PDB file of C-alpha atoms in Angstrom:
ATOM      1  CA  MET A  12     197.022  78.043 109.991  1.00 53.00           C
ATOM      2  CA  LEU A  13     196.513  81.774 109.335  1.00 51.00           C
ATOM      3  CA  VAL A  14     198.174  83.398 106.323  1.00 56.00           C
ATOM      4  CA  LYS A  15     200.400  85.552 108.528  1.00 67.00           C
ATOM      5  CA  ASP A  16     201.505  82.449 110.441  1.00 90.00           C
ATOM      6  CA  ILE A  17     202.312  80.668 107.172  1.00 92.00           C
ATOM      7  CA  GLU A  18     204.423  83.574 105.957  1.00 93.00           C
ATOM      8  CA  GLN A  19     206.262  83.748 109.282  1.00 94.00           C
ATOM      9  CA  ALA A  20     206.904  79.998 109.155  1.00 95.00           C
ATOM     10  CA  ARG A  21     208.225  80.385 105.615  1.00 96.00           C
ATOM     11  CA  ARG A  22     210.591  83.175 106.679  1.00 96.00           C
ATOM     12  CA  ASN A  23     211.764  81.115 109.658  1.00 96.00           C
ATOM     13  CA  MET A  24     212.437  78.162 107.346  1.00 97.00           C
ATOM     14  CA  VAL A  25     214.692  80.311 105.186  1.00 97.00           C
ATOM     15  CA  LEU A  26     216.428  82.141 108.031  1.00 97.00           C
ATOM     16  CA  GLN A  27     216.845  79.245 110.452  1.00 97.00           C
ATOM     17  CA  GLN A  28     217.259  76.211 108.169  1.00 97.00           C
ATOM     18  CA  ILE A  29     218.262  77.195 104.658  1.00 98.00           C
ATOM     19  CA  ARG A  30     220.590  80.191 104.982  1.00 97.00           C
ATOM     20  CA  PRO A  31     222.618  78.592 107.833  1.00 97.00           C
ATOM     21  CA  TRP A  32     223.211  75.647 105.487  1.00 96.00           C
ATOM     22  CA  ASP A  33     225.272  77.864 103.175  1.00 96.00           C
ATOM     23  CA  VAL A  34     222.507  78.578 100.687  1.00 98.00           C
ATOM     24  CA  ILE A  35     223.373  82.068  99.449  1.00 97.00           C
ATOM     25  CA  ASP A  36     222.119  81.998  95.844  1.00 98.00           C
ATOM     26  CA  GLU A  37     219.521  84.760  95.724  1.00 97.00           C
ATOM     27  CA  ARG A  38     217.650  83.120  92.828  1.00 98.00           C
ATOM     28  CA  VAL A  39     217.236  79.929  94.840  1.00 98.00           C
ATOM     29  CA  LEU A  40     216.212  81.784  97.992  1.00 98.00           C
ATOM     30  CA  ALA A  41     213.624  83.754  96.005  1.00 98.00           C
ATOM     31  CA  VAL A  42     212.139  80.633  94.390  1.00 98.00           C
ATOM     32  CA  ILE A  43     211.967  78.776  97.721  1.00 97.00           C
ATOM     33  CA  GLN A  44     209.982  81.691  99.127  1.00 96.00           C
ATOM     34  CA  GLN A  45     207.778  82.186  96.062  1.00 96.00           C
ATOM     35  CA  VAL A  46     206.645  78.589  95.530  1.00 98.00           C
ATOM     36  CA  PRO A  47     204.066  77.844  98.280  1.00 97.00           C
ATOM     37  CA  ARG A  48     205.499  74.693  99.841  1.00 97.00           C
ATOM     38  CA  GLU A  49     202.417  74.255 102.042  1.00 96.00           C
ATOM     39  CA  ARG A  50     200.295  73.590  98.931  1.00 96.00           C
ATOM     40  CA  PHE A  51     202.547  70.701  97.899  1.00 97.00           C
ATOM     41  CA  VAL A  52     202.364  68.908 101.251  1.00 96.00           C
ATOM     42  CA  PRO A  53     199.676  66.256 101.923  1.00 95.00           C
ATOM     43  CA  ASP A  54     196.792  67.760 103.886  1.00 92.00           C
ATOM     44  CA  ALA A  55     197.505  65.596 106.927  1.00 93.00           C
ATOM     45  CA  TYR A  56     201.009  67.081 107.219  1.00 94.00           C
ATOM     46  CA  ARG A  57     200.365  70.676 106.203  1.00 92.00           C
ATOM     47  CA  GLY A  58     201.374  71.868 109.668  1.00 91.00           C
ATOM     48  CA  LEU A  59     204.816  70.384 109.025  1.00 94.00           C
ATOM     49  CA  ALA A  60     205.303  72.023 105.625  1.00 95.00           C
ATOM     50  CA  PHE A  61     208.202  74.160 106.847  1.00 97.00           C
ATOM     51  CA  ALA A  62     209.708  71.746 109.382  1.00 96.00           C
ATOM     52  CA  ASP A  63     213.244  70.405 109.053  1.00 96.00           C
ATOM     53  CA  ILE A  64     212.071  66.850 108.349  1.00 96.00           C
ATOM     54  CA  GLU A  65     211.240  64.470 105.514  1.00 95.00           C
ATOM     55  CA  VAL A  66     207.463  64.897 105.174  1.00 96.00           C
ATOM     56  CA  PRO A  67     205.691  61.560 104.428  1.00 96.00           C
ATOM     57  CA  LEU A  68     203.984  61.344 101.036  1.00 97.00           C
ATOM     58  CA  GLY A  69     202.763  57.750 101.012  1.00 95.00           C
ATOM     59  CA  HIS A  70     204.165  54.569  99.433  1.00 96.00           C
ATOM     60  CA  GLY A  71     207.013  54.838 101.941  1.00 94.00           C
ATOM     61  CA  GLN A  72     208.300  57.971 100.167  1.00 95.00           C
ATOM     62  CA  THR A  73     208.956  61.452 101.548  1.00 96.00           C
ATOM     63  CA  MET A  74     209.653  65.057 100.588  1.00 97.00           C
ATOM     64  CA  MET A  75     213.260  66.113 101.039  1.00 96.00           C
ATOM     65  CA  PRO A  76     213.880  68.473 103.990  1.00 96.00           C
ATOM     66  CA  PRO A  77     213.781  72.125 102.849  1.00 98.00           C
ATOM     67  CA  ARG A  78     217.503  72.708 103.461  1.00 97.00           C
ATOM     68  CA  VAL A  79     218.437  69.712 101.284  1.00 97.00           C
ATOM     69  CA  GLU A  80     216.085  70.875  98.527  1.00 98.00           C
ATOM     70  CA  ALA A  81     217.695  74.313  98.631  1.00 98.00           C
ATOM     71  CA  ARG A  82     221.260  72.984  98.579  1.00 98.00           C
ATOM     72  CA  MET A  83     220.355  70.771  95.631  1.00 98.00           C
ATOM     73  CA  LEU A  84     218.856  73.687  93.702  1.00 98.00           C
ATOM     74  CA  GLN A  85     221.902  75.818  94.445  1.00 98.00           C
ATOM     75  CA  ALA A  86     224.311  73.091  93.343  1.00 98.00           C
ATOM     76  CA  LEU A  87     222.469  72.430  90.073  1.00 98.00           C
ATOM     77  CA  ASN A  88     222.429  76.150  89.208  1.00 98.00           C
ATOM     78  CA  VAL A  89     219.637  75.759  86.650  1.00 98.00           C
ATOM     79  CA  GLN A  90     219.560  78.542  84.075  1.00 98.00           C
ATOM     80  CA  PRO A  91     216.629  79.669  81.881  1.00 98.00           C
ATOM     81  CA  GLY A  92     216.030  77.336  78.954  1.00 98.00           C
ATOM     82  CA  GLU A  93     218.136  74.465  80.273  1.00 98.00           C
ATOM     83  CA  ARG A  94     216.860  70.917  79.928  1.00 98.00           C
ATOM     84  CA  VAL A  95     216.261  69.412  83.356  1.00 98.00           C
ATOM     85  CA  LEU A  96     215.467  65.834  84.358  1.00 98.00           C
ATOM     86  CA  GLU A  97     213.975  65.144  87.768  1.00 98.00           C
ATOM     87  CA  ILE A  98     214.016  61.567  89.051  1.00 97.00           C
ATOM     88  CA  GLY A  99     211.172  61.305  91.557  1.00 97.00           C
ATOM     89  CA  THR A 100     208.403  63.901  91.139  1.00 98.00           C
ATOM     90  CA  GLY A 101     207.041  63.268  94.620  1.00 97.00           C
ATOM     91  CA  SER A 102     204.798  66.138  95.652  1.00 98.00           C
ATOM     92  CA  GLY A 103     205.877  68.340  92.745  1.00 98.00           C
ATOM     93  CA  PHE A 104     207.485  71.028  94.910  1.00 98.00           C
ATOM     94  CA  VAL A 105     211.015  70.593  93.579  1.00 98.00           C
ATOM     95  CA  THR A 106     209.541  70.271  90.079  1.00 98.00           C
ATOM     96  CA  ALA A 107     207.934  73.678  90.531  1.00 98.00           C
ATOM     97  CA  CYS A 108     211.162  75.225  91.815  1.00 98.00           C
ATOM     98  CA  LEU A 109     213.190  73.848  88.903  1.00 98.00           C
ATOM     99  CA  ALA A 110     210.636  75.239  86.436  1.00 98.00           C
ATOM    100  CA  ARG A 111     210.509  78.628  88.164  1.00 98.00           C
ATOM    101  CA  LEU A 112     214.291  78.824  87.862  1.00 98.00           C
ATOM    102  CA  GLY A 113     213.719  78.591  84.121  1.00 96.00           C
ATOM    103  CA  GLY A 114     214.325  74.928  83.470  1.00 95.00           C
ATOM    104  CA  GLN A 115     212.397  72.935  80.881  1.00 98.00           C
ATOM    105  CA  VAL A 116     211.618  70.072  83.228  1.00 98.00           C
ATOM    106  CA  THR A 117     210.954  66.411  82.492  1.00 98.00           C
ATOM    107  CA  SER A 118     209.968  64.721  85.747  1.00 98.00           C
ATOM    108  CA  LEU A 119     209.727  60.947  86.142  1.00 98.00           C
ATOM    109  CA  GLU A 120     207.695  59.360  88.960  1.00 98.00           C
ATOM    110  CA  ILE A 121     207.178  55.663  89.628  1.00 98.00           C
ATOM    111  CA  HIS A 122     203.772  56.164  91.306  1.00 98.00           C
ATOM    112  CA  ALA A 123     200.977  57.295  88.984  1.00 98.00           C
ATOM    113  CA  ASP A 124     198.952  58.797  91.854  1.00 98.00           C
ATOM    114  CA  PHE A 125     201.907  61.008  92.866  1.00 98.00           C
ATOM    115  CA  SER A 126     202.278  62.193  89.293  1.00 98.00           C
ATOM    116  CA  ALA A 127     198.557  62.931  88.956  1.00 98.00           C
ATOM    117  CA  ALA A 128     198.459  64.867  92.235  1.00 98.00           C
ATOM    118  CA  ALA A 129     201.577  66.826  91.287  1.00 98.00           C
ATOM    119  CA  GLN A 130     199.981  67.741  87.961  1.00 98.00           C
ATOM    120  CA  VAL A 131     197.001  69.249  89.768  1.00 98.00           C
ATOM    121  CA  ARG A 132     199.239  71.246  92.114  1.00 98.00           C
ATOM    122  CA  LEU A 133     201.478  72.510  89.327  1.00 98.00           C
ATOM    123  CA  GLN A 134     198.499  73.617  87.249  1.00 98.00           C
ATOM    124  CA  ALA A 135     196.978  75.370  90.262  1.00 98.00           C
ATOM    125  CA  GLU A 136     200.194  77.393  90.652  1.00 97.00           C
ATOM    126  CA  ASP A 137     200.433  78.053  86.890  1.00 97.00           C
ATOM    127  CA  ILE A 138     203.801  76.288  86.682  1.00 97.00           C
ATOM    128  CA  ARG A 139     204.736  75.863  83.031  1.00 95.00           C
ATOM    129  CA  GLY A 140     207.493  74.142  81.112  1.00 97.00           C
ATOM    130  CA  VAL A 141     207.003  70.789  82.850  1.00 98.00           C
ATOM    131  CA  GLU A 142     206.413  67.318  81.401  1.00 98.00           C
ATOM    132  CA  LEU A 143     205.365  64.640  83.908  1.00 98.00           C
ATOM    133  CA  LEU A 144     206.065  60.995  83.108  1.00 98.00           C
ATOM    134  CA  THR A 145     205.257  57.808  85.006  1.00 98.00           C
ATOM    135  CA  GLY A 146     207.780  55.000  85.114  1.00 97.00           C
ATOM    136  CA  ASP A 147     210.685  53.319  86.865  1.00 96.00           C
ATOM    137  CA  ALA A 148     213.876  55.357  86.563  1.00 94.00           C
ATOM    138  CA  PHE A 149     215.926  52.170  86.434  1.00 92.00           C
ATOM    139  CA  ALA A 150     213.898  50.667  83.595  1.00 92.00           C
ATOM    140  CA  THR A 151     213.359  53.735  81.387  1.00 91.00           C
ATOM    141  CA  ALA A 152     215.113  54.067  78.031  1.00 90.00           C
ATOM    142  CA  TRP A 153     215.972  57.703  77.248  1.00 93.00           C
ATOM    143  CA  GLY A 154     217.441  57.162  73.795  1.00 92.00           C
ATOM    144  CA  ASP A 155     219.534  60.143  72.694  1.00 93.00           C
ATOM    145  CA  ALA A 156     218.053  62.517  75.285  1.00 95.00           C
ATOM    146  CA  ARG A 157     220.615  64.625  77.158  1.00 97.00           C
ATOM    147  CA  PHE A 158     220.047  67.024  80.033  1.00 98.00           C
ATOM    148  CA  ASP A 159     221.817  70.089  81.388  1.00 98.00           C
ATOM    149  CA  ALA A 160     220.803  69.256  84.952  1.00 98.00           C
ATOM    150  CA  ILE A 161     219.530  66.111  86.661  1.00 98.00           C
ATOM    151  CA  ALA A 162     217.971  66.151  90.135  1.00 98.00           C
ATOM    152  CA  VAL A 163     217.662  62.789  91.886  1.00 97.00           C
ATOM    153  CA  THR A 164     215.287  63.352  94.798  1.00 97.00           C
ATOM    154  CA  GLY A 165     215.811  60.024  96.584  1.00 95.00           C
ATOM    155  CA  SER A 166     219.000  58.355  97.733  1.00 95.00           C
ATOM    156  CA  LEU A 167     220.883  55.516  96.062  1.00 94.00           C
ATOM    157  CA  PRO A 168     222.239  52.855  98.443  1.00 90.00           C
ATOM    158  CA  ARG A 169     224.870  52.159  95.790  1.00 84.00           C
ATOM    159  CA  CYS A 170     226.005  54.923  93.470  1.00 83.00           C
ATOM    160  CA  ALA A 171     225.022  53.976  89.945  1.00 69.00           C
ATOM    161  CA  ASN A 172     226.379  55.755  86.901  1.00 77.00           C
ATOM    162  CA  ALA A 173     223.249  55.249  84.794  1.00 81.00           C
ATOM    163  CA  PHE A 174     222.233  58.897  85.174  1.00 94.00           C
ATOM    164  CA  GLU A 175     225.688  60.291  84.394  1.00 95.00           C
ATOM    165  CA  ALA A 176     225.410  59.160  80.775  1.00 93.00           C
ATOM    166  CA  LEU A 177     222.285  61.319  80.390  1.00 97.00           C
ATOM    167  CA  LEU A 178     224.217  64.532  81.026  1.00 98.00           C
ATOM    168  CA  ALA A 179     224.960  66.935  78.200  1.00 98.00           C
ATOM    169  CA  MET A 180     228.482  68.356  78.076  1.00 98.00           C
ATOM    170  CA  GLY A 181     228.846  70.601  81.100  1.00 97.00           C
ATOM    171  CA  GLY A 182     225.671  69.117  82.607  1.00 98.00           C
ATOM    172  CA  ARG A 183     225.288  68.693  86.381  1.00 98.00           C
ATOM    173  CA  LEU A 184     223.843  65.762  88.327  1.00 98.00           C
ATOM    174  CA  PHE A 185     222.839  65.938  92.008  1.00 98.00           C
ATOM    175  CA  LEU A 186     222.423  62.699  93.893  1.00 96.00           C
ATOM    176  CA  VAL A 187     222.730  61.291  97.405  1.00 96.00           C
ATOM    177  CA  CYS A 188     224.620  58.004  97.789  1.00 95.00           C
ATOM    178  CA  GLY A 189     225.122  55.587 100.630  1.00 93.00           C
ATOM    179  CA  GLN A 190     223.191  54.040 103.489  1.00 89.00           C
ATOM    180  CA  ALA A 191     221.946  55.566 106.733  1.00 84.00           C
ATOM    181  CA  PRO A 192     223.247  57.095 108.840  1.00 84.00           C
ATOM    182  CA  ALA A 193     226.117  58.169 106.568  1.00 84.00           C
ATOM    183  CA  MET A 194     225.135  59.301 103.075  1.00 95.00           C
ATOM    184  CA  GLU A 195     226.978  61.733 100.842  1.00 96.00           C
ATOM    185  CA  ALA A 196     225.442  64.354  98.565  1.00 97.00           C
ATOM    186  CA  LEU A 197     227.389  64.590  95.313  1.00 97.00           C
ATOM    187  CA  LEU A 198     227.490  66.932  92.350  1.00 98.00           C
ATOM    188  CA  VAL A 199     228.681  65.208  89.168  1.00 97.00           C
ATOM    189  CA  THR A 200     229.614  67.403  86.193  1.00 98.00           C
ATOM    190  CA  ARG A 201     230.246  66.047  82.712  1.00 97.00           C
ATOM    191  CA  VAL A 202     233.566  67.468  81.523  1.00 97.00           C
ATOM    192  CA  GLY A 203     234.207  65.209  78.515  1.00 96.00           C
ATOM    193  CA  GLU A 204     232.712  62.526  76.333  1.00 93.00           C
ATOM    194  CA  SER A 205     233.814  59.902  78.862  1.00 92.00           C
ATOM    195  CA  ALA A 206     234.849  62.105  81.777  1.00 95.00           C
ATOM    196  CA  TRP A 207     233.004  63.382  84.826  1.00 96.00           C
ATOM    197  CA  HIS A 208     234.077  65.513  87.780  1.00 96.00           C
ATOM    198  CA  ARG A 209     232.672  64.685  91.223  1.00 96.00           C
ATOM    199  CA  ASP A 210     232.318  67.069  94.158  1.00 96.00           C
ATOM    200  CA  ASN A 211     231.352  65.882  97.653  1.00 96.00           C
ATOM    201  CA  LEU A 212     228.909  68.493  98.933  1.00 96.00           C
ATOM    202  CA  PHE A 213     227.666  67.430 102.367  1.00 96.00           C
ATOM    203  CA  GLU A 214     226.549  64.520 104.499  1.00 95.00           C
ATOM    204  CA  THR A 215     222.853  63.811 104.915  1.00 95.00           C
ATOM    205  CA  ALA A 216     220.293  60.998 105.093  1.00 92.00           C
ATOM    206  CA  LEU A 217     217.476  60.557 102.600  1.00 94.00           C
ATOM    207  CA  THR A 218     214.807  57.975 101.795  1.00 93.00           C
ATOM    208  CA  ALA A 219     215.958  55.667  99.011  1.00 93.00           C
ATOM    209  CA  LEU A 220     214.530  55.649  95.510  1.00 93.00           C
ATOM    210  CA  GLU A 221     212.370  52.624  94.848  1.00 92.00           C
ATOM    211  CA  ASN A 222     214.139  49.833  92.961  1.00 89.00           C
ATOM    212  CA  ALA A 223     217.503  51.545  93.447  1.00 87.00           C
ATOM    213  CA  PRO A 224     220.524  49.237  92.984  1.00 82.00           C
ATOM    214  CA  GLN A 225     221.575  47.638  96.253  1.00 80.00           C
ATOM    215  CA  PRO A 226     225.195  47.275  97.391  1.00 76.00           C
ATOM    216  CA  GLU A 227     226.782  43.863  97.080  1.00 73.00           C
ATOM    217  CA  GLN A 228     226.911  42.007 100.371  1.00 63.00           C
TER     218      GLN A 228
END
């Protein structure tokens, strides 16, 4: 694909997918356009880098559609210097966006090959302020670590509150809960030592995180 075609596809993505989905935050729109999404997509799917789909990554995992990525970034409202946890590094695209918004990002990925590939891509784009870890999000002990924003990039068939406890006071958590075809994107904000406020943002469908808790039958 020619450079001019890539730039036109990027503009179309923003104008036809992202803005109509109520993404109006200029910082988010700028980052989405500045981080080259096509360089974070597997070579076999590069032609679909700007399509309104979940791009396959391997291991049964996918990239979030661009409009969902943008709504997540807008909801989290990451500010410079904030501590950010990403659950599911995937391709590294969202990682790059969170870092470009100024977050100090810790990103956890269950697949070591994903993490290694993301590291290469992030270094190639000179993305700084990122720590990549490999492990299972549901078997990782975080100790006293607290985060101002947490981005969960895969869905949870059953909403678990394990991530809520990792929020600092005033911290925000984005996650998608439920089972296809009806899943709900939520923003959870910590408002007290044992209190959280939940906002229902929109309905969507998203590939589940590996080893996510399953609903009781």
